[in-house]
Amino acid sequence: MPSHAEKREGSLAIVGLGPGKREYMTIRALKAIAAADYVLGHSTYLEPLQPLLDGKNIIASSMGKEVERARQAIELARAHTVAIVSGGDAGVYGMASIVLEVLEHSGETVDVDVIPGVTAANAAASRAGSPLSGDFAVISLSDLLTPLEVIRKRLDAFFSVGIPVVLYNPRSRGRPHNFAIAVEHARKYLDGTTPVAIVRNALRDDEETIITTLAEIEASTEKIDMHTTVIIGGGESRIWRMGDNVKGIITPRGYHRKYVY
Amino acid sequence: MPSHAEKREGSLAIVGLGPGKREYMTIRALKAIAAADYVLGHSTYLEPLQPLLDGKNIIASSMGKEVERARQAIELARAHTVAIVSGGDAGVYGMASIVLEVLEHSGETVDVDVIPGVTAANAAASRAGSPLSGDFAVISLSDLLTPLEVIRKRLDAFFSVGIPVVLYNPRSRGRPHNFAIAVEHARKYLDGTTPVAIVRNALRDDEETIITTLAEIEASTEKIDMHTTVIIGGGESRIWRMGDNVKGIITPRGYHRKYVY
């Protein structure tokens, strides 16, 4: 909170919208949008907000313009109530760090609030049973901002300790091979029977979830794109069935060691 | 979805409530509670739901009774609309895996839905700037269900690749030393200047956030309890300041390598 002397009229909310449908936004995020005079974001994320945006100043921009968008939001927040939106959680591969870095560099003092949302890891996991029940790691396979060698080392570190790993940005037209690289690293440490969940458009109308294994993953690779989150199970993860149907993945929390079901 | 022939009257929603205040629940979670005839959960999580629970059958139980609670929820879900609630995201150190394991063991067929929520990692991060902007890992320091040797190996793996690490259940009366062990592992790989966020009761009325460093963490250890989430920054994380004030942590996404602010 700025002291009274520094207090400006404006404010800046960095809002995580969750997986896409308005239903998965938090009430706090809805309120922040409702209160805003200006809403900035990628057009994909603004679309599902539509009736909420009536009468507001909307600044939609495209992918790759994140730094400009952040600068504009900070500029407007001197005098206006501004919300800059991000899919999922704004703090995970989202707009929060970019806005805060630009803000710091600008030397401006702005009343800024980061509003968390349901990130893709948790959204995807919810569609695949309970694959992330305990410790887990999250990694983006995009080498646009992180060198591939760093990504490889991190994959080794994660898979070597048998935890479930969530892959963000698993496969794009620009780098179709990074997913195969991740699978190769996983196979160094994990059995072919290790379950894998491929969740495309989690919690959206055109959602698709595939439960497969590390041995059979190639058959589903074509389904994987930038709207997909992939969860590679850990050493204790197993397929979850109801009757004869494969329903998802369970990573037990270790209760089986302490309790009898 | 069960086929029509198998269809029962009841259903079971496993609901992540987010960080605690109703404001941080998703609309979907609110609707699931509103639709339920029975709501089961730990009393800590039922409390903030109060006006929503009027006229419903409430089954509050205490910590350590998770397996019993899961069994009871499944039993009730044969004929009723049941919601079993979990703090944060039900899929992360929550009720989802326990319910699904008990369900699988029971052989029952139930219409079950996991509803994600904002997990403590994202809630805490939002109060500390943007510490988890890129790849990160989540680990519980409780050795109640995971052997300490496994926890130690995972800590080494995470810290050795320079990613931010979120510590759940960082310090309890029963195991006050596990936090010191985690710090010891972090210091093997990270500078003393590495920023650390200690977020107690994130997004609740009595929230407290401390931003410190790995070198100075001992001065704040007494503040850490089971209502606290600790984020140890990665190799690229740094303190975020506005004017002269320490505001939080920024883990840059690597845009500085591609863009000039």
Coordinates of C-alpha atoms in Angstrom, one line a residue:
Chain A
M1 CA 0.0 0.0 0.0
P2 CA 1.4 3.4 -0.9
S3 CA 1.4 6.0 2.0
H4 CA -1.2 8.7 1.8
A5 CA 1.3 11.3 0.4
E6 CA 2.2 9.0 -2.5
K7 CA -1.4 7.9 -3.2
R8 CA -2.5 8.2 -6.8
E9 CA -6.0 8.0 -8.2
G10 CA -5.4 4.9 -10.2
S11 CA -4.7 1.2 -9.5
L12 CA -3.6 -1.8 -11.4
A13 CA -5.0 -5.3 -10.9
I14 CA -3.1 -8.2 -12.6
V15 CA -5.9 -10.7 -12.9
G16 CA -5.6 -14.5 -13.4
L17 CA -8.8 -15.6 -15.2
G18 CA -8.5 -19.4 -14.7
P19 CA -8.8 -22.0 -17.4
G20 CA -11.1 -20.1 -19.7
K21 CA -14.8 -20.4 -18.9
R22 CA -16.1 -17.7 -16.7
E23 CA -17.3 -20.3 -14.3
Y24 CA -13.8 -21.1 -13.3
M25 CA -12.9 -17.5 -12.4
T26 CA -12.7 -16.5 -8.8
I27 CA -15.3 -14.1 -7.4
R28 CA -12.4 -11.7 -6.6
A29 CA -11.3 -11.8 -10.3
L30 CA -14.8 -11.0 -11.5
K31 CA -15.0 -8.1 -9.1
A32 CA -11.7 -6.7 -10.3
I33 CA -12.9 -6.8 -13.9
A34 CA -16.2 -5.2 -12.9
A35 CA -14.4 -2.4 -11.1
A36 CA -12.0 -1.6 -13.9
D37 CA -12.3 1.4 -16.3
Y38 CA -9.7 -0.2 -18.6
V39 CA -9.2 -3.9 -19.3
L40 CA -6.1 -5.0 -21.2
G41 CA -5.3 -8.4 -22.5
H42 CA -4.8 -10.9 -25.3
S43 CA -8.0 -11.1 -27.3
T44 CA -8.4 -14.9 -26.6
Y45 CA -8.8 -14.1 -22.9
L46 CA -11.0 -11.1 -23.3
E47 CA -13.6 -13.0 -25.4
P48 CA -15.1 -15.1 -22.6
L49 CA -15.5 -12.0 -20.4
Q50 CA -17.8 -10.3 -22.9
P51 CA -20.9 -9.2 -21.1
L52 CA -18.7 -8.1 -18.2
L53 CA -16.8 -5.7 -20.5
D54 CA -19.8 -3.6 -21.6
G55 CA -19.1 0.1 -21.2
K56 CA -15.4 -0.4 -20.4
N57 CA -12.3 0.7 -22.4
I58 CA -10.9 -2.5 -23.9
I59 CA -7.4 -2.8 -25.2
A60 CA -6.9 -6.1 -26.9
S61 CA -3.5 -7.0 -28.2
S62 CA -1.8 -10.0 -29.7
M63 CA 0.7 -12.5 -28.5
G64 CA 4.3 -11.2 -28.5
K65 CA 3.1 -7.7 -27.4
E66 CA 3.3 -8.4 -23.7
V67 CA 5.9 -5.8 -22.8
E68 CA 4.0 -3.0 -24.7
R69 CA 0.8 -4.1 -23.0
A70 CA 2.4 -4.0 -19.6
R71 CA 3.8 -0.5 -20.3
Q72 CA 0.4 0.8 -21.4
A73 CA -1.4 -0.7 -18.4
I74 CA 1.1 1.1 -16.0
E75 CA 0.7 4.3 -17.9
L76 CA -3.1 4.1 -17.6
A77 CA -3.0 3.1 -13.9
R78 CA -1.7 6.5 -13.0
A79 CA -5.2 7.9 -13.2
H80 CA -7.6 5.0 -13.9
T81 CA -8.7 1.7 -12.4
V82 CA -7.0 -0.8 -14.7
A83 CA -7.1 -4.6 -15.0
I84 CA -4.6 -6.5 -17.1
V85 CA -5.7 -10.1 -17.6
S86 CA -3.9 -13.3 -18.0
G87 CA -5.1 -16.9 -18.6
G88 CA -4.9 -19.3 -15.7
D89 CA -2.8 -17.8 -12.9
A90 CA -1.2 -14.5 -13.8
G91 CA 1.9 -15.5 -11.8
V92 CA 2.6 -18.7 -13.7
Y93 CA 3.9 -18.1 -17.3
G94 CA 1.6 -15.1 -17.2
M95 CA 1.6 -11.3 -17.1
A96 CA 2.5 -10.7 -13.5
S97 CA 6.3 -10.8 -13.8
I98 CA 6.3 -8.8 -17.0
V99 CA 4.1 -6.1 -15.5
L100 CA 6.2 -6.0 -12.3
E101 CA 9.5 -5.8 -14.2
V102 CA 8.3 -3.0 -16.4
L103 CA 6.9 -1.2 -13.4
E104 CA 10.1 -1.5 -11.5
H105 CA 12.1 -0.2 -14.5
S106 CA 9.7 2.7 -14.9
G107 CA 10.3 3.9 -11.4
E108 CA 6.5 4.6 -11.0
T109 CA 4.7 4.0 -7.8
V110 CA 1.4 2.3 -8.5
D111 CA -1.2 0.6 -6.3
V112 CA -0.8 -2.9 -7.7
D113 CA -2.6 -6.1 -6.8
V114 CA -1.9 -9.6 -8.2
I115 CA -5.1 -11.7 -8.2
P116 CA -4.4 -15.5 -8.4
G117 CA -6.4 -17.9 -10.5
V118 CA -6.6 -21.6 -11.2
T119 CA -3.5 -22.4 -13.2
A120 CA -3.4 -24.9 -16.1
A121 CA -1.6 -27.5 -14.0
N122 CA -4.5 -27.7 -11.5
A123 CA -7.2 -27.4 -14.2
A124 CA -5.7 -30.2 -16.3
A125 CA -5.2 -32.4 -13.2
S126 CA -8.8 -32.0 -12.2
R127 CA -9.8 -33.6 -15.6
A128 CA -7.5 -36.5 -15.0
G129 CA -8.4 -37.7 -11.5
S130 CA -5.7 -36.8 -9.0
P131 CA -2.3 -37.0 -10.7
L132 CA -0.6 -34.2 -8.7
S133 CA -1.7 -35.3 -5.2
G134 CA 1.7 -34.7 -3.7
D135 CA 4.9 -33.1 -4.7
F136 CA 5.2 -32.1 -8.3
A137 CA 7.0 -29.8 -10.8
V138 CA 5.9 -27.5 -13.6
I139 CA 8.0 -26.8 -16.7
S140 CA 7.5 -25.1 -20.0
L141 CA 8.9 -26.8 -23.0
S142 CA 9.1 -23.5 -24.9
D143 CA 12.7 -22.6 -25.6
L144 CA 11.7 -19.1 -26.7
L145 CA 12.7 -17.7 -23.3
T146 CA 14.7 -20.5 -21.7
P147 CA 17.6 -22.3 -23.4
L148 CA 16.9 -25.9 -24.3
E149 CA 19.9 -27.1 -22.3
V150 CA 18.4 -25.6 -19.1
I151 CA 15.0 -27.3 -19.9
R152 CA 16.8 -30.7 -20.4
K153 CA 18.6 -30.4 -17.0
R154 CA 15.4 -29.5 -15.3
L155 CA 13.6 -32.5 -16.9
D156 CA 16.3 -34.8 -15.7
A157 CA 16.2 -33.4 -12.2
F158 CA 12.4 -33.8 -12.0
F159 CA 12.1 -37.2 -13.5
S160 CA 15.0 -38.6 -11.5
V161 CA 13.2 -38.1 -8.2
G162 CA 9.9 -39.8 -9.4
I163 CA 7.5 -36.9 -9.1
P164 CA 4.7 -36.1 -11.5
V165 CA 5.7 -33.4 -14.0
V166 CA 3.4 -30.9 -15.7
L167 CA 4.4 -29.8 -19.2
Y168 CA 3.2 -26.3 -20.2
N169 CA 3.5 -25.3 -23.9
P170 CA 4.3 -28.9 -24.8
R171 CA 4.3 -28.7 -28.5
S172 CA 4.1 -25.9 -31.1
R173 CA 4.6 -25.8 -34.8
G174 CA 7.8 -23.8 -34.2
R175 CA 9.3 -26.5 -31.9
P176 CA 7.5 -29.9 -32.5
H177 CA 10.5 -31.8 -31.2
N178 CA 10.7 -30.5 -27.7
F179 CA 7.9 -32.9 -26.6
A180 CA 9.8 -35.9 -27.9
I181 CA 12.8 -34.7 -26.0
A182 CA 10.8 -34.5 -22.8
V183 CA 9.5 -38.0 -23.4
E184 CA 13.1 -39.2 -23.9
H185 CA 14.2 -37.7 -20.6
A186 CA 11.2 -39.3 -18.8
R187 CA 12.0 -42.7 -20.2
K188 CA 15.5 -42.6 -18.7
Y189 CA 13.9 -42.8 -15.2
L190 CA 10.4 -44.1 -15.5
D191 CA 8.7 -47.4 -16.6
G192 CA 6.7 -47.6 -19.8
T193 CA 3.6 -48.2 -17.7
T194 CA 3.9 -44.7 -16.1
P195 CA 0.5 -43.0 -16.8
V196 CA 0.4 -39.8 -18.9
A197 CA -2.6 -37.4 -19.1
I198 CA -3.0 -35.2 -22.2
V199 CA -5.6 -32.6 -21.5
R200 CA -6.5 -30.2 -24.3
N201 CA -8.7 -27.2 -23.7
A202 CA -9.2 -28.1 -20.0
L203 CA -12.6 -27.0 -18.7
R204 CA -13.6 -25.5 -22.0
D205 CA -16.4 -26.7 -24.3
D206 CA -14.1 -28.5 -26.7
E207 CA -12.1 -30.2 -24.0
E208 CA -10.4 -33.5 -24.7
T209 CA -8.6 -35.8 -22.2
I210 CA -6.5 -38.8 -23.2
I211 CA -5.1 -41.1 -20.5
T212 CA -2.2 -43.1 -21.9
T213 CA 1.2 -44.4 -20.8
L214 CA 4.8 -43.4 -21.4
A215 CA 5.3 -46.4 -23.6
E216 CA 2.3 -45.5 -25.8
I217 CA 2.5 -41.8 -25.9
E218 CA 3.7 -41.5 -29.5
A219 CA 0.2 -42.6 -30.7
S220 CA -1.2 -39.4 -29.2
T221 CA 1.5 -36.9 -30.0
E222 CA -0.5 -35.4 -32.9
K223 CA -3.2 -34.3 -30.4
I224 CA -0.8 -32.2 -28.4
D225 CA -0.6 -28.5 -29.2
M226 CA -0.2 -25.2 -27.3
H227 CA -3.7 -25.5 -25.9
T228 CA -2.7 -28.8 -24.2
T229 CA -1.3 -29.5 -20.8
V230 CA 0.5 -32.8 -20.4
I231 CA 1.0 -34.5 -17.0
I232 CA 3.6 -37.3 -16.9
G233 CA 3.0 -39.3 -13.7
G234 CA 5.6 -40.1 -11.1
G235 CA 7.0 -43.3 -9.9
E236 CA 3.9 -44.0 -7.7
S237 CA 1.2 -42.8 -10.2
R238 CA -1.1 -45.4 -11.6
I239 CA -4.1 -45.6 -13.9
W240 CA -7.4 -45.0 -12.1
R241 CA -10.3 -47.2 -13.2
M242 CA -14.0 -47.2 -12.4
G243 CA -15.5 -50.6 -13.3
D244 CA -13.8 -51.4 -16.6
N245 CA -13.3 -47.8 -17.6
V246 CA -10.1 -45.9 -17.5
K247 CA -11.0 -42.6 -15.8
G248 CA -7.7 -40.9 -15.1
I249 CA -4.6 -41.1 -12.9
I250 CA -4.2 -41.5 -9.2
T251 CA -0.9 -40.5 -7.5
P252 CA -1.4 -41.9 -4.0
R253 CA -0.5 -39.6 -1.1
G254 CA 1.0 -42.4 0.9
Y255 CA -2.1 -43.1 3.0
H256 CA -1.9 -46.7 1.9
R257 CA 1.2 -46.9 4.0
K258 CA -0.7 -45.7 7.0
Y259 CA -4.3 -46.8 6.6
V260 CA -6.3 -49.8 5.4
Y261 CA -9.0 -48.8 3.0
Chain B
M1 CA -20.0 -40.2 -17.2
P2 CA -21.6 -43.5 -16.3
S3 CA -23.8 -45.0 -19.0
H4 CA -27.6 -44.7 -18.6
A5 CA -27.9 -48.3 -17.4
E6 CA -25.4 -47.6 -14.5
K7 CA -26.7 -44.2 -13.7
R8 CA -27.4 -43.6 -10.0
E9 CA -29.3 -40.8 -8.5
G10 CA -26.4 -39.4 -6.6
S11 CA -23.2 -37.6 -7.4
L12 CA -20.0 -36.6 -5.7
A13 CA -18.2 -33.3 -6.2
I14 CA -14.6 -33.0 -4.8
V15 CA -14.4 -29.2 -4.4
G16 CA -11.3 -27.1 -4.0
L17 CA -12.2 -24.0 -2.0
G18 CA -9.2 -21.9 -2.7
P19 CA -7.2 -20.0 0.0
G20 CA -10.0 -19.6 2.5
K21 CA -12.1 -16.5 1.9
R22 CA -15.2 -17.1 -0.1
E23 CA -14.0 -14.4 -2.5
Y24 CA -11.3 -16.7 -3.8
M25 CA -13.6 -19.6 -4.6
T26 CA -14.4 -20.1 -8.2
I27 CA -18.0 -19.7 -9.3
R28 CA -18.1 -23.4 -10.2
A29 CA -17.1 -24.3 -6.6
L30 CA -19.8 -22.1 -5.2
K31 CA -22.4 -23.7 -7.5
A32 CA -21.3 -27.2 -6.5
I33 CA -21.8 -26.3 -2.8
A34 CA -25.1 -24.7 -3.5
A35 CA -26.3 -27.8 -5.4
A36 CA -25.2 -30.2 -2.6
D37 CA -27.6 -32.0 -0.2
Y38 CA -24.6 -33.1 1.9
V39 CA -21.4 -31.1 2.5
L40 CA -18.5 -32.9 4.1
G41 CA -15.2 -31.5 5.2
H42 CA -12.8 -30.4 7.9
S43 CA -14.5 -27.8 10.1
T44 CA -11.8 -25.2 9.3
Y45 CA -12.9 -25.2 5.6
L46 CA -16.7 -25.4 6.3
E47 CA -16.6 -22.3 8.5
P48 CA -16.1 -19.6 5.8
L49 CA -18.9 -21.2 3.7
Q50 CA -21.5 -20.6 6.4
P51 CA -24.4 -18.8 4.8
L52 CA -24.1 -21.1 1.8
L53 CA -24.6 -24.1 4.1
D54 CA -28.1 -23.2 5.5
G55 CA -30.5 -26.1 5.2
K56 CA -27.9 -28.6 4.1
N57 CA -26.7 -31.7 5.9
I58 CA -23.2 -30.9 7.2
I59 CA -20.7 -33.5 8.2
A60 CA -17.7 -31.8 9.8
S61 CA -14.8 -34.0 10.8
S62 CA -11.3 -33.4 12.1
M63 CA -7.8 -33.8 10.7
G64 CA -6.7 -37.4 10.5
K65 CA -10.2 -38.6 9.6
E66 CA -9.7 -38.2 5.8
V67 CA -10.2 -41.9 4.9
E68 CA -13.4 -42.2 7.0
R69 CA -14.7 -38.9 5.5
A70 CA -14.1 -40.2 2.0
R71 CA -15.8 -43.4 2.7
Q72 CA -18.8 -41.6 4.1
A73 CA -19.0 -39.2 1.1
I74 CA -19.0 -42.2 -1.3
E75 CA -21.7 -44.0 0.6
L76 CA -23.9 -40.9 0.6
A77 CA -23.3 -40.2 -3.1
R78 CA -25.2 -43.4 -4.0
A79 CA -28.4 -41.5 -3.5
H80 CA -27.6 -37.8 -2.8
T81 CA -25.8 -34.8 -4.3
V82 CA -22.7 -34.7 -2.2
A83 CA -19.8 -32.2 -2.0
I84 CA -16.6 -33.0 -0.1
V85 CA -14.5 -29.9 0.3
S86 CA -10.8 -29.3 0.5
G87 CA -8.8 -26.2 1.1
G88 CA -6.9 -24.7 -1.9
D89 CA -7.0 -27.2 -4.8
A90 CA -8.5 -30.6 -3.9
G91 CA -5.9 -32.2 -6.2
V92 CA -2.8 -30.9 -4.4
Y93 CA -2.2 -32.4 -0.9
G94 CA -6.0 -32.4 -0.8
M95 CA -9.0 -34.8 -0.7
A96 CA -9.1 -35.8 -4.4
S97 CA -6.6 -38.7 -4.3
I98 CA -8.0 -40.1 -1.0
V99 CA -11.6 -40.1 -2.3
L100 CA -10.6 -41.6 -5.6
E101 CA -8.5 -44.3 -4.0
V102 CA -11.3 -45.2 -1.5
L103 CA -13.8 -45.1 -4.4
E104 CA -11.7 -47.5 -6.5
H105 CA -11.2 -49.9 -3.7
S106 CA -15.0 -49.9 -3.0
G107 CA -15.8 -51.0 -6.5
E108 CA -18.7 -48.5 -6.5
T109 CA -19.6 -46.5 -9.7
V110 CA -20.3 -42.9 -8.8
D111 CA -20.7 -39.8 -10.9
V112 CA -17.6 -38.0 -9.6
D113 CA -16.3 -34.5 -10.5
V114 CA -13.1 -32.9 -9.3
I115 CA -13.5 -29.1 -9.2
P116 CA -10.1 -27.3 -9.1
G117 CA -9.3 -24.3 -6.9
V118 CA -6.5 -21.8 -6.3
T119 CA -3.8 -23.8 -4.6
A120 CA -1.6 -22.4 -1.8
A121 CA 1.4 -22.0 -4.1
N122 CA -0.4 -19.6 -6.4
A123 CA -2.2 -17.8 -3.5
A124 CA 1.1 -17.2 -1.6
A125 CA 2.9 -16.2 -4.8
S126 CA 0.3 -13.6 -5.6
R127 CA 1.1 -11.9 -2.2
A128 CA 4.8 -11.8 -3.0
G129 CA 4.9 -10.3 -6.4
S130 CA 5.7 -12.9 -9.1
P131 CA 8.1 -15.5 -7.6
L132 CA 6.9 -18.4 -9.7
S133 CA 6.8 -16.8 -13.1
G134 CA 8.4 -19.8 -14.9
D135 CA 9.2 -23.4 -14.0
F136 CA 8.8 -24.3 -10.3
A137 CA 8.4 -27.2 -8.0
V138 CA 6.1 -27.9 -5.0
I139 CA 7.0 -30.1 -2.1
S140 CA 5.6 -30.8 1.3
L141 CA 8.0 -31.0 4.2
S142 CA 5.7 -33.3 6.2
D143 CA 7.3 -36.7 6.6
L144 CA 4.0 -38.2 7.9
L145 CA 3.3 -39.7 4.5
T146 CA 6.7 -39.4 2.7
P147 CA 10.0 -40.6 4.2
L148 CA 12.4 -37.8 5.0
E149 CA 15.1 -39.3 2.7
V150 CA 12.8 -38.9 -0.3
I151 CA 12.0 -35.3 0.7
R152 CA 15.8 -34.6 0.9
K153 CA 16.5 -36.1 -2.5
R154 CA 13.7 -34.1 -4.1
L155 CA 14.9 -30.9 -2.4
D156 CA 18.4 -31.5 -3.9
A157 CA 17.0 -32.1 -7.3
F158 CA 14.9 -28.9 -7.3
F159 CA 17.5 -26.6 -5.8
S160 CA 20.3 -27.9 -8.0
V161 CA 18.5 -26.7 -11.2
G162 CA 17.9 -23.2 -9.8
I163 CA 14.1 -23.1 -9.9
P164 CA 11.8 -21.5 -7.3
V165 CA 10.6 -24.1 -4.8
V166 CA 7.3 -23.9 -2.9
L167 CA 7.3 -25.5 0.6
Y168 CA 3.9 -26.7 1.8
N169 CA 3.5 -27.8 5.5
P170 CA 6.9 -26.1 6.2
R171 CA 7.0 -26.4 10.0
S172 CA 4.9 -28.0 12.6
R173 CA 5.3 -28.7 16.3
G174 CA 5.8 -32.3 15.5
R175 CA 8.6 -31.7 13.1
P176 CA 10.2 -28.3 13.7
H177 CA 13.5 -29.4 12.1
N178 CA 12.3 -30.2 8.6
F179 CA 12.3 -26.5 7.6
A180 CA 16.0 -26.1 8.7
I181 CA 16.8 -29.2 6.6
A182 CA 15.2 -27.6 3.6
V183 CA 17.2 -24.4 4.1
E184 CA 20.4 -26.5 4.4
H185 CA 19.7 -28.1 1.1
A186 CA 18.9 -24.8 -0.5
R187 CA 22.2 -23.3 0.7
K188 CA 24.1 -26.0 -1.1
Y189 CA 23.1 -24.6 -4.4
L190 CA 21.9 -21.0 -4.0
D191 CA 23.5 -17.7 -2.9
G192 CA 22.6 -16.2 0.5
T193 CA 21.0 -13.3 -1.5
T194 CA 18.3 -15.6 -2.9
P195 CA 15.0 -14.1 -1.9
V196 CA 12.5 -16.0 0.2
A197 CA 8.8 -15.3 0.8
I198 CA 7.1 -16.4 3.9
V199 CA 3.4 -16.0 3.5
R200 CA 1.1 -16.9 6.5
N201 CA -2.6 -17.1 6.0
A202 CA -2.5 -16.0 2.4
L203 CA -5.5 -14.0 1.4
R204 CA -7.1 -14.3 4.8
D205 CA -7.8 -11.5 7.2
D206 CA -4.8 -12.2 9.4
E207 CA -2.4 -12.5 6.4
E208 CA 1.3 -11.8 7.0
T209 CA 4.0 -11.7 4.3
I210 CA 7.7 -11.5 5.0
I211 CA 10.2 -11.0 2.2
T212 CA 13.7 -12.1 3.3
T213 CA 16.8 -13.9 2.0
L214 CA 18.2 -17.3 2.3
A215 CA 21.1 -15.9 4.4
E216 CA 18.7 -14.2 6.9
I217 CA 15.9 -16.7 7.0
E218 CA 16.6 -17.9 10.6
A219 CA 15.4 -14.6 11.9
S220 CA 11.9 -15.4 10.6
T221 CA 11.7 -19.1 11.3
E222 CA 9.5 -18.6 14.4
K223 CA 6.9 -17.1 12.2
I224 CA 6.6 -20.3 10.1
D225 CA 3.8 -22.7 11.0
M226 CA 1.4 -25.0 9.2
H227 CA -0.7 -22.1 7.9
T228 CA 2.4 -20.7 6.1
T229 CA 3.6 -21.3 2.6
V230 CA 7.3 -20.6 2.0
I231 CA 8.7 -19.8 -1.5
I232 CA 12.4 -20.1 -1.9
G233 CA 13.4 -18.2 -5.0
G234 CA 15.5 -19.7 -7.9
G235 CA 18.8 -18.7 -9.3
E236 CA 17.2 -15.8 -11.3
S237 CA 14.8 -14.6 -8.6
R238 CA 15.4 -11.2 -7.0
I239 CA 13.8 -8.8 -4.6
W240 CA 11.2 -6.5 -6.1
R241 CA 11.2 -2.9 -4.9
M242 CA 8.8 0.0 -5.5
G243 CA 10.6 3.2 -4.6
D244 CA 12.5 2.3 -1.4
N245 CA 10.1 -0.4 -0.3
V246 CA 10.6 -4.1 -0.6
K247 CA 7.4 -5.3 -2.2
G248 CA 8.1 -9.0 -3.0
I249 CA 10.0 -11.2 -5.4
I250 CA 10.3 -11.2 -9.2
T251 CA 11.5 -14.2 -11.0
P252 CA 12.0 -12.9 -14.6
R253 CA 10.6 -14.9 -17.4
G254 CA 13.6 -14.3 -19.6
Y255 CA 12.0 -11.4 -21.5
H256 CA 15.1 -9.3 -20.5
R257 CA 17.1 -11.5 -22.8
K258 CA 14.7 -10.7 -25.7
Y259 CA 13.3 -7.2 -25.0
V260 CA 14.5 -3.9 -23.8
Y261 CA 12.2 -2.4 -21.2

